[in-house]
XYZ file of C-alpha atoms in Angstrom:
572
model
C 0.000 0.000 0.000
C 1.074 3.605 -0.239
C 2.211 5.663 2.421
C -0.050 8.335 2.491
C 1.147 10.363 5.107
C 4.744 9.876 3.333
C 3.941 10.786 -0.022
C 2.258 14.272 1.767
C 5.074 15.086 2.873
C 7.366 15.027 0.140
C 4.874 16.863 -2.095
C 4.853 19.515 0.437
C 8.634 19.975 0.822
C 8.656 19.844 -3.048
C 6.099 22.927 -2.641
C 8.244 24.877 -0.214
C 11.533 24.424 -2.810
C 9.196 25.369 -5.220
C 8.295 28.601 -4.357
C 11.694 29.454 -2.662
C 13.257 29.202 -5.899
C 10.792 31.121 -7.751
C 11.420 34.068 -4.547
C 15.030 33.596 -5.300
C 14.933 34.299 -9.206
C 12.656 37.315 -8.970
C 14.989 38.492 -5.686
C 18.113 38.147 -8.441
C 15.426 39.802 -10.998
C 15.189 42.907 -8.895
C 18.807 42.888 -7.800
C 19.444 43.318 -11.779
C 17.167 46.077 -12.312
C 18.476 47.839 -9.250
C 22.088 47.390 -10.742
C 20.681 48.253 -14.465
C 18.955 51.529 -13.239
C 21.416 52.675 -10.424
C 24.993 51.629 -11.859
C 24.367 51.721 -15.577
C 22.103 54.203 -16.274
C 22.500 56.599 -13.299
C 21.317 59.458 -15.510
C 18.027 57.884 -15.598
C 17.602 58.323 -11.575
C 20.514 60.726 -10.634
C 19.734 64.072 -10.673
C 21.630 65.780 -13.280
C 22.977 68.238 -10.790
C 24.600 65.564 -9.384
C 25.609 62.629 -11.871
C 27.354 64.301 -16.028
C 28.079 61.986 -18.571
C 30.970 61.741 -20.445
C 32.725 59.878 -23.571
C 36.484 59.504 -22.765
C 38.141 58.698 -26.056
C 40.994 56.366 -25.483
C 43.732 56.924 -27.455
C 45.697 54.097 -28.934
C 49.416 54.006 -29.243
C 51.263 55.511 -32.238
C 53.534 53.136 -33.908
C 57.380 53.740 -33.897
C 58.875 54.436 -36.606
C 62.944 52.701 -36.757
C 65.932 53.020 -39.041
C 66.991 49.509 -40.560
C 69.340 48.710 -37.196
C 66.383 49.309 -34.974
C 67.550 52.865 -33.844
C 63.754 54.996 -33.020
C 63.939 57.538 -35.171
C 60.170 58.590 -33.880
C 58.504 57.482 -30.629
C 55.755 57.861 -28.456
C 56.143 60.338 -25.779
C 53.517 61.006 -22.553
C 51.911 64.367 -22.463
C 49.502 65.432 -19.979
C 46.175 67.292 -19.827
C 45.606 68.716 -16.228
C 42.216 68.152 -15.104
C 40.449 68.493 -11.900
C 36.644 68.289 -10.459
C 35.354 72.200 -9.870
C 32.783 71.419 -7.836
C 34.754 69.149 -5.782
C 37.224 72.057 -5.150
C 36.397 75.166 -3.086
C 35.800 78.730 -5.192
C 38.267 80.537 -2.807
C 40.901 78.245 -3.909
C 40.810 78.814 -7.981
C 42.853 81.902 -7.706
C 45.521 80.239 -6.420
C 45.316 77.619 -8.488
C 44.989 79.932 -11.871
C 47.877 81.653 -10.431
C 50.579 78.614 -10.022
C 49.322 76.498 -12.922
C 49.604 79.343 -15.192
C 52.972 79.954 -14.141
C 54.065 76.246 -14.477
C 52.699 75.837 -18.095
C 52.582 79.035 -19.608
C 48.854 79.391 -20.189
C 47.196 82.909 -19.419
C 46.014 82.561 -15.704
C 42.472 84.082 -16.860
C 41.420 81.387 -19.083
C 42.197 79.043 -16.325
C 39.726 81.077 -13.867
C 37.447 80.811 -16.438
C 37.441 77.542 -17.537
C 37.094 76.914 -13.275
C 33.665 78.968 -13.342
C 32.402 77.279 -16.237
C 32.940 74.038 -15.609
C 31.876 75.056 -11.708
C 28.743 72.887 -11.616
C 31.205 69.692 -13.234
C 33.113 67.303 -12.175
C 35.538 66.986 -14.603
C 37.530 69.827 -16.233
C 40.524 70.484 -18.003
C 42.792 73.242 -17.555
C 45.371 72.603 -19.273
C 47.070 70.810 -22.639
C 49.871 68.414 -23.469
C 52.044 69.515 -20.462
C 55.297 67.553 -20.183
C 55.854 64.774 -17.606
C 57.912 66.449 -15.790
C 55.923 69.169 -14.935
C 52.729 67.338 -14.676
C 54.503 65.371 -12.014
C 55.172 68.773 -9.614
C 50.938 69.632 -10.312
C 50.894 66.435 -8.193
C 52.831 67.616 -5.544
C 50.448 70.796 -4.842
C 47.410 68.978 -3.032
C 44.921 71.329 -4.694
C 42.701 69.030 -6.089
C 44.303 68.704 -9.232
C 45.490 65.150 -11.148
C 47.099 65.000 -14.936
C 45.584 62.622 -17.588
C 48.008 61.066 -19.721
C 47.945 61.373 -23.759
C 50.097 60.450 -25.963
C 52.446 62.408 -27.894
C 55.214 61.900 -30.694
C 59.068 62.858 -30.455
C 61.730 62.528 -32.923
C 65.168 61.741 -30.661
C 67.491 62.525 -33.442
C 66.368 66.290 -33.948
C 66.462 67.277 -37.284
C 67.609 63.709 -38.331
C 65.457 62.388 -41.122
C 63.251 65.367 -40.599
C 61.845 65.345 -44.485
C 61.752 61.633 -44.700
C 60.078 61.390 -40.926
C 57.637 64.305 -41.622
C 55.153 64.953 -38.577
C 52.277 64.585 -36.188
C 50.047 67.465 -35.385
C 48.258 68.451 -32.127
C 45.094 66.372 -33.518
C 47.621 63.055 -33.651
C 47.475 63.514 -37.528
C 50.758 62.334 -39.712
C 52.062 64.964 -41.973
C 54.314 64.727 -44.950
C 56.948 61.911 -45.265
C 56.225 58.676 -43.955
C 54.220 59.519 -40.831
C 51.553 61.095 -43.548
C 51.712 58.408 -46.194
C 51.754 55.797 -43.455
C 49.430 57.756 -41.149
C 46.246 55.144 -40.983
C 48.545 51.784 -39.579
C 50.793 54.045 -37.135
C 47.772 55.806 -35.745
C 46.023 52.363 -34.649
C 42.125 52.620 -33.526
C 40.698 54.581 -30.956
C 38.660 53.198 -28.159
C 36.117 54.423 -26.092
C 34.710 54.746 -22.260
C 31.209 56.108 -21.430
C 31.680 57.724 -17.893
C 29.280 59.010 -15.280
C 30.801 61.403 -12.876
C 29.424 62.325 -9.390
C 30.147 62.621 -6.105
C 31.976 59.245 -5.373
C 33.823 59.667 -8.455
C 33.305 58.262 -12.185
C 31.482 54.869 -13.071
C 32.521 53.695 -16.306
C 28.903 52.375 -18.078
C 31.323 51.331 -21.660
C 34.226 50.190 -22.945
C 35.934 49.327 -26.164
C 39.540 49.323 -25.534
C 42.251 50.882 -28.523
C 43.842 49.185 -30.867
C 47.708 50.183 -30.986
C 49.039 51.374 -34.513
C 52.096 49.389 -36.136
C 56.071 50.373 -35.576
C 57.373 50.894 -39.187
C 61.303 49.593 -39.618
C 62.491 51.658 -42.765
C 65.071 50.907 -45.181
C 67.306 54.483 -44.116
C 70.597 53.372 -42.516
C 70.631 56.289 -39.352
C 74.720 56.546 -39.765
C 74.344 57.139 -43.680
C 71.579 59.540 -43.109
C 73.878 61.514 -40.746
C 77.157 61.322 -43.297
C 74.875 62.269 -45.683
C 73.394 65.472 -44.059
C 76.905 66.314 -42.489
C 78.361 66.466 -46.257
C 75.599 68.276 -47.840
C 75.674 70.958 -44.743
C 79.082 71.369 -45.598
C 78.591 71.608 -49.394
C 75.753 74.393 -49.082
C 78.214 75.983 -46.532
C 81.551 76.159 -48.618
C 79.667 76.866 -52.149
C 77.755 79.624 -49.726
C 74.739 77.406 -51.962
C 71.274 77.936 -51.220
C 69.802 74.394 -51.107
C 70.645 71.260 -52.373
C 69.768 67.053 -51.978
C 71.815 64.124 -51.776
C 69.999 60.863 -52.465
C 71.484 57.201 -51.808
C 69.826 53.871 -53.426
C 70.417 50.737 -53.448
C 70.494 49.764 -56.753
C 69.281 45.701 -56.365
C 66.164 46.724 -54.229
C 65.409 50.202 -54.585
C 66.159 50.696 -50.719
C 66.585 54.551 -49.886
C 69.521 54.298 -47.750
C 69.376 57.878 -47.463
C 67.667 60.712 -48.521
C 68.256 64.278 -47.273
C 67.939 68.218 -48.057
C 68.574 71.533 -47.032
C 67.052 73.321 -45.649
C 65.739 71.081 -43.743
C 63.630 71.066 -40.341
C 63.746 69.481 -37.100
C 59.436 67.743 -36.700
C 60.180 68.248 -32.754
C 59.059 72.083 -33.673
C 57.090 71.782 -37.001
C 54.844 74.166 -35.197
C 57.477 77.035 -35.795
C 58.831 75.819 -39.212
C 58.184 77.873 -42.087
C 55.430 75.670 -44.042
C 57.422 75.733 -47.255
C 59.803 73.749 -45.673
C 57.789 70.870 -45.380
C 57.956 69.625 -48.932
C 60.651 67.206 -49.621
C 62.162 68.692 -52.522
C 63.938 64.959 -53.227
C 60.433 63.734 -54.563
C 58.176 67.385 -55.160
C 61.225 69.580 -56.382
C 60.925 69.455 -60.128
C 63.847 70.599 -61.739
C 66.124 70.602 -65.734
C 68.902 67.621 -64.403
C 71.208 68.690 -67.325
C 74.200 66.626 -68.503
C 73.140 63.812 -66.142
C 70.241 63.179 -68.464
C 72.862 62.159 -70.865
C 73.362 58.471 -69.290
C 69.887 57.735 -70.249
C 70.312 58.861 -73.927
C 72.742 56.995 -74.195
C 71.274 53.788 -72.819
C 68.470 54.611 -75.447
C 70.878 54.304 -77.957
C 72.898 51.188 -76.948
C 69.423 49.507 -76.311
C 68.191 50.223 -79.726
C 70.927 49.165 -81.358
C 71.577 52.957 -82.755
C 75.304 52.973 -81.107
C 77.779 50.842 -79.463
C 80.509 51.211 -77.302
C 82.506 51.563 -80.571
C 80.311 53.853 -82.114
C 81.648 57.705 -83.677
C 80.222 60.473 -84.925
C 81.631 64.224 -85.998
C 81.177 67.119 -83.731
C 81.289 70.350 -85.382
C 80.625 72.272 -82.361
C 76.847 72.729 -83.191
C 73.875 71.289 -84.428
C 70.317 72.034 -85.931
C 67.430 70.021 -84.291
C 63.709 71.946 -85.364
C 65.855 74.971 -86.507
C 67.355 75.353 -83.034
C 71.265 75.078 -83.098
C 72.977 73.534 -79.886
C 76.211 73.754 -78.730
C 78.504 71.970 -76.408
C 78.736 73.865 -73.082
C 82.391 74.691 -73.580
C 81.627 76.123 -76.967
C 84.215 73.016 -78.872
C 83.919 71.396 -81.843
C 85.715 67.736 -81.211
C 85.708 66.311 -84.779
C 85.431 62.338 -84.767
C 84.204 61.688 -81.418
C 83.285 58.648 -79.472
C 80.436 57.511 -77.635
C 82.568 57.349 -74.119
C 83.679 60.876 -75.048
C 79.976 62.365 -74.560
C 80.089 61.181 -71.494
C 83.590 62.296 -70.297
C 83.334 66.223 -72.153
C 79.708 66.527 -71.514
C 78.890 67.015 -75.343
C 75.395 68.366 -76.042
C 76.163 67.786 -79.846
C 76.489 64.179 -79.375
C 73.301 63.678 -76.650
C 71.410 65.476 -79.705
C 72.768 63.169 -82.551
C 71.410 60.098 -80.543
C 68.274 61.742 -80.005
C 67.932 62.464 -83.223
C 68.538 59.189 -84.707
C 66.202 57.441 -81.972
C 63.618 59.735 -83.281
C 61.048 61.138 -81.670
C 58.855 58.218 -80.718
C 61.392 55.868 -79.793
C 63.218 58.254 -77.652
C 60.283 59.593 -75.630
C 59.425 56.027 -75.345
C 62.814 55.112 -73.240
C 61.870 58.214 -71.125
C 58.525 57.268 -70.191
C 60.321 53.553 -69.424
C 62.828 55.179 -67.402
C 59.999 56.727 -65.458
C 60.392 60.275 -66.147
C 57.129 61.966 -66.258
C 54.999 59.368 -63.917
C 55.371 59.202 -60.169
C 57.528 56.739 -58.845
C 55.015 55.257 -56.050
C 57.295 55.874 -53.240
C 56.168 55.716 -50.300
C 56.174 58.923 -49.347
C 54.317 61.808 -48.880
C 54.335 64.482 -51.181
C 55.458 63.151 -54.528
C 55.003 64.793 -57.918
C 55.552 63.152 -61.784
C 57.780 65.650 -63.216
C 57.647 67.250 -66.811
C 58.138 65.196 -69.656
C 56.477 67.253 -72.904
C 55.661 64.567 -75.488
C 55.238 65.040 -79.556
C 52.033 66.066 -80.464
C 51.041 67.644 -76.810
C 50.555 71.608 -76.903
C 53.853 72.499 -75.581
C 56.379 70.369 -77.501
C 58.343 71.174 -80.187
C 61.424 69.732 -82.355
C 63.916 71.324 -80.978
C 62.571 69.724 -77.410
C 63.949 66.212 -79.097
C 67.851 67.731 -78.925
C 67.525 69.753 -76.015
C 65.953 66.556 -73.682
C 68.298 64.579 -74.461
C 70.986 66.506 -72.453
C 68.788 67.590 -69.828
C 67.388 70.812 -70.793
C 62.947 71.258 -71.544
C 62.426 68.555 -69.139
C 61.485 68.682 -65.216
C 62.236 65.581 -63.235
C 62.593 65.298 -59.373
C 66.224 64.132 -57.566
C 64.440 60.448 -57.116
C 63.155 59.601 -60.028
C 67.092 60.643 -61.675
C 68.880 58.546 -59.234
C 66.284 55.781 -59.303
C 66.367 55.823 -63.649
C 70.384 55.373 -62.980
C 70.016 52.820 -60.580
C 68.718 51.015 -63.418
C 71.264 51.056 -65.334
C 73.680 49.827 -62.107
C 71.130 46.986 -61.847
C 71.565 45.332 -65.018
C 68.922 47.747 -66.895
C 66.029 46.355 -64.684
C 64.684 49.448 -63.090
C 63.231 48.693 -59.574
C 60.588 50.572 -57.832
C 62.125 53.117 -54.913
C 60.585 52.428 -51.244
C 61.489 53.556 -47.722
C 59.390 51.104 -45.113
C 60.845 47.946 -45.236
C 58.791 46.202 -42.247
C 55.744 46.573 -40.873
C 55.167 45.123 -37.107
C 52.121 45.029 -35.342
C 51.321 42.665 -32.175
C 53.221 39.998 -32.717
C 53.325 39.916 -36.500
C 55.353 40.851 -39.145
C 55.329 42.219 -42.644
C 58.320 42.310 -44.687
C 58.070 44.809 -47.554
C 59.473 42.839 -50.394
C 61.537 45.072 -53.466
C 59.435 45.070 -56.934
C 60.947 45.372 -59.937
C 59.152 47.520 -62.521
C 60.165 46.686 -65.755
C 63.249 45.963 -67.631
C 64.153 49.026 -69.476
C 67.291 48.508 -71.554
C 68.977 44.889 -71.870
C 71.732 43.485 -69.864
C 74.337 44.018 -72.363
C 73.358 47.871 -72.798
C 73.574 48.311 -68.954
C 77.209 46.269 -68.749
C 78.381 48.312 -71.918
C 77.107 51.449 -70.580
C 78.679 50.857 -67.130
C 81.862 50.556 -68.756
C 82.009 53.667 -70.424
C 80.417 55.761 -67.577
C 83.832 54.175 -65.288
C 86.107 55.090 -68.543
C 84.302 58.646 -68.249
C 85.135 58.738 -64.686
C 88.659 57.455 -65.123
C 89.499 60.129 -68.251
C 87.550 63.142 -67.424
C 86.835 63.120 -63.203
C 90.130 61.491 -62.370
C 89.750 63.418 -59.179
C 86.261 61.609 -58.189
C 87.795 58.100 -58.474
C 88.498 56.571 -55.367
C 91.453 53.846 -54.688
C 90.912 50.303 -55.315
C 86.815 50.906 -56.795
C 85.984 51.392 -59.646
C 83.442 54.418 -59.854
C 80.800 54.537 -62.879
C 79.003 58.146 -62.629
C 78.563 61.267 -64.260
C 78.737 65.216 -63.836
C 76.193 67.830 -64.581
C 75.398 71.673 -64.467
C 71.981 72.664 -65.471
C 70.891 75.804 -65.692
C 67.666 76.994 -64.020
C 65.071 77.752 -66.315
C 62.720 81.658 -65.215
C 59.731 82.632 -67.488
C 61.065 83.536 -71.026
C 64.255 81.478 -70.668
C 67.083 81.008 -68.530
C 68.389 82.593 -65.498
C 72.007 84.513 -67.189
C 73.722 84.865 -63.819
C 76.601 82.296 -63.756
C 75.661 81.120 -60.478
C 71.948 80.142 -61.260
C 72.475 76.824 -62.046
C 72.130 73.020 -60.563
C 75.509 71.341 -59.819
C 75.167 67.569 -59.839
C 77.100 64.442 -59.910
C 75.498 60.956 -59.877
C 77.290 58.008 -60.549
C 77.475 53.930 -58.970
C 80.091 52.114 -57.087
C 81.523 49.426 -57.156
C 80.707 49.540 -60.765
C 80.839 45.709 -61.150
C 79.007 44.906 -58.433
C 76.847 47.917 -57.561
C 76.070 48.295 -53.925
C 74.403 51.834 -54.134
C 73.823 54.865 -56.371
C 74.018 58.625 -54.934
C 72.878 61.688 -56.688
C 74.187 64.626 -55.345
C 72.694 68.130 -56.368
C 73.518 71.407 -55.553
C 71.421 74.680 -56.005
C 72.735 78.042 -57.005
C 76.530 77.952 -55.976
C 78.548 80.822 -55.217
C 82.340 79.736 -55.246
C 82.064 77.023 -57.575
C 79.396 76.360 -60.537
C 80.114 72.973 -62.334
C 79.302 69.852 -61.081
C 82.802 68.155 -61.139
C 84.113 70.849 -58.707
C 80.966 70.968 -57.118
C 79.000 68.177 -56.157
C 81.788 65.781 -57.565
C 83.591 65.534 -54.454
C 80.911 65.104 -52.552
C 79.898 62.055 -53.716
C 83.442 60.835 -53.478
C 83.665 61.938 -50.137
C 80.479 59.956 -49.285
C 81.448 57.274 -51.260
C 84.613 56.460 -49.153
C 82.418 56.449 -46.059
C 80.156 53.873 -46.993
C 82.843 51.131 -48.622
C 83.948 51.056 -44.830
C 80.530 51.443 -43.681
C 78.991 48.697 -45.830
C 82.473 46.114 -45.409
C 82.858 46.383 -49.253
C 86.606 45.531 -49.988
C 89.438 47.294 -52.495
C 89.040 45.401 -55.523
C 92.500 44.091 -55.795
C 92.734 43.983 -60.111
C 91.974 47.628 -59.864
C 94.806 48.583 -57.284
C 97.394 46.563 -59.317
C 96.142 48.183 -62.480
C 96.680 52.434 -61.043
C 99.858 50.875 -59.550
């Protein structure tokens, strides 16, 4: 039989667990709501006297940016806003605070009394901006009710180091020029968020969505050949008494900048009080006539087309007539039965033209556009412009532009893409696209930038037979460039500076270059040094010539690139 009186009672306990779970849930029910209504939305039962909302943005941190040894060439620095609670802080005392804060940072002590009455119903305030650490750290010390809020900021240890490739942040944490602009969107990282409720027991946070930190960039700029390379154009501009100039370095294989710098320059740790014209890097914007430099790439035309060879002649009168424009050499010589080598070592215009002139029109303007004259480069860089190249049939070409292009003169170009269209020539006639960010790291991955060639623009053979007459060039006619135990393959140029109507006639206005490869049989970089408007000197063998010789000495010990021991028996 069944216990009655058993089963009763276990139905009723079942009954008493019953309901004291269904007490329970709507106990934790209520429990929720309170904690919904009181902690999360407190504006929805504060008084607004008492609790102020507020969206904190939370600011992520900037990448670094690093030379190719892992030097910081820009970092992240701490900056502080000082804030404080107004109503938390007794009226009598604002004066006094006003008083020492503006000393300590500068800011008029009236518009920190007045941000204090303003804000005096508020619990949160800000008196002041991006103060440093160290100061924010004695506003501590004070006991006045007063706490700093870190933000970030950015700082460039080397100074004026690097200062047109670096380029800058602004107050708003936006890059600027070089690669901080270009690269702006993966250094600045995401930006987070916090919803806040301030009141009288202090701030309850009701969001968050933490920041996602931007990426360090490792570039391809070697920080010791940066600074030889500044150091030698300051003291260029200074003993020409020049007023600007730019020294490039490639690497021919890659396209690596090893170096690029100009002057004047700036230092980004006070773009704030830099002139803003200074803030174009005149190494990829500058557009300027390169001159007798131009004549290495006429000349590749021509081997590559099968127009010349190393072996070729021709007879220089002096002069010749291209669309009923005669041009001269520029030191006004007629050479008779010339060689191809010899256009290179005497600089003849006559000669450049006679290619160009063969080539014809088509052809030839095709080899420029190959070269990448006239297009931009794709650097990665801020700033960059295409140049002037005027082609047949456009509005503002005419014959005579055939002869006088093809040594340098009616066409604009900008320092890179000249050293980058002779670092083709040093790399076999493969020309390879320029770039400056070789890694990109962010958390714990890792993006390695890999070089890209662009397009083969004159054949092995031309480059190798080219090469050799640019180090005979060297050897015959800049004896004083060569450098002991290397073989040098390069070439000099002065161009003169083109004003509306013409050309600038005072002797001085002119662009002093030298450009040239080394070792020329196994090229390990390519440096294009120009010069602007020299006063002592004006050609670019006495010029800019030694400069890159200078340089060029630096980095065989820099780079561990041995003598080359055929060519020290040889000059022995």
């Amino acid at each position: 039989m069944i216990d009655t009186a058993s089963y009763a009672e276990k139905q009723g306990t079942l009954r008493i667990i019953a309901v004291a779970l269904i007490l329970f849930s709507a106990l934790l029910a209520l429990i929720g709501r309170f904690f919904y209504w009181q902690i999360l939305c407190p504006d929805s039962t504060m008084d607004d006297d008492i609790w102020h909302p507020r969206t904190l943005e939370i600011l992520p941190r900037r990448g670094d940016i690093l030379d190719c040894t892992g030097h910081p060439l820009a970092l992240e620095i701490p900056y502080y806003h000082i804030c404080c609670a107004p109503k938390s802080i007794k009226p009598e005392k604002w004066p006094e605070i006003a008083e020492r804060l503006a000393a300590l940072v500068g800011e008029p002590r009236d518009a920190i009394l007045n941000t204090l009455r303003e804000n005096s119903d508020k619990y949160y305030a800000r008196l002041a901006w991006y103060v440093p650490a160290a100061k924010a750290r004695v506003v501590k010390t004070w006991n006045l009710g007063l706490y700093p809020e870190a933000t970030p900021g950015r700082g460039y240890p080397e100074g004026d180091v690097a200062g047109h490739i670096l380029g800058f942040v602004n107050v708003a944490g936006k890059g600027s020029c070089g690669v901080e602009g270009f690269y702006n969107e993966k250094l600045a990282g995401e930006k987070g968020l916090e919803r806040l409720y301030d009141g009288p027991r202090g701030s309850v946070s009701v969001e968050y969505r933490p920041a996602k930190d931007g990426a360090d960039l490792v570039l391809t700029v070697n920080r010791t050949m940066q600074y030889e390379v500044e150091k030698a154009l300051r003291e260029v501009i200074q003993k020409e008494r020049a007023e600007s100039g730019t020294i490039i370095v490639l690497e021919p294989k890659t396209g690596a900048i090893l170096a690029m710098a100009s002057f004047p320059s700036y230092d980004p740790n006070n773009y704030a009080e830099t002139p803003q014209k200074l803030f174009a890097n005149p190494a990829i914007s500058k557009q300027y006539e390169p001159g007798s430099v131009m004549k290495i790439v006429t000349l590749a035309a021509g081997l590559d087309s099968g127009i010349i060879t190393q072996d070729s002649t021709y007879i220089d009168n002096g002069y010749i007539l291209v669309g009923g424009r005669p041009i001269r050499n520029s030191d006004g010589n007629a050479y008779g039965r010339a060689t191809m080598t010899q256009i290179l070592a005497h600089s003849l215009n006559v000669g450049a033209a006679t290619i160009s002139m063969e080539l014809r029109a088509d052809r030839f303007y095709r080899y420029l556009r190959s070269f990448g004259f006239g297009e931009l480069s794709g650097v990665d860089l801020a700033g960059e412009v295409a140049g002037t190249v005027h082609i047949p049939g456009g509005p503002d070409w005419s014959e005579a532009d055939l002869g006088t292009n093809a040594f340098g003169q009616g066409i604009a170009v900008t320092p890179l893409q000249m050293v980058t269209a002779v670092a083709a020539v040093a790399n076999g006639g493969v020309l390879m696209k320029p770039y400056i960010v070789k890694e990109v790291r962010q958390s714990n991955r890792v993006q390695v930038i890999e070089p890209k060639a662009v397009r083969r623009v004159i054949s092995s053979k031309a480059a190798r037979d080219l090469t050799e007459m640019m180090v005979e060039a060297v050897e015959t006619g800049a004896k004083a460039i060569t450098v002991e135990g290397y073989l040098i393959a390069g070439k000099t140029g002065t161009a003169e500076i083109p004003i509306p109507g013409g050309y600038d006639p005072r002797p001085t206005a002119v662009v002093a270059s030298f450009v040239g490869f080394a070792p020329a049989e196994d090229p390990r970089f390519v440096i294009l040094v120009n010069v602007e408007h020299p006063q002592v000197e004006r050609w670019g063998g006495t010029v800019a010539g030694p400069v890159f010789r200078a340089l060029a000495k630096r980095f065989f010990t820099l780079l561990d690139i041995p003598p080359n021991q055929a060519v020290l028996a040889q000059r022995q």
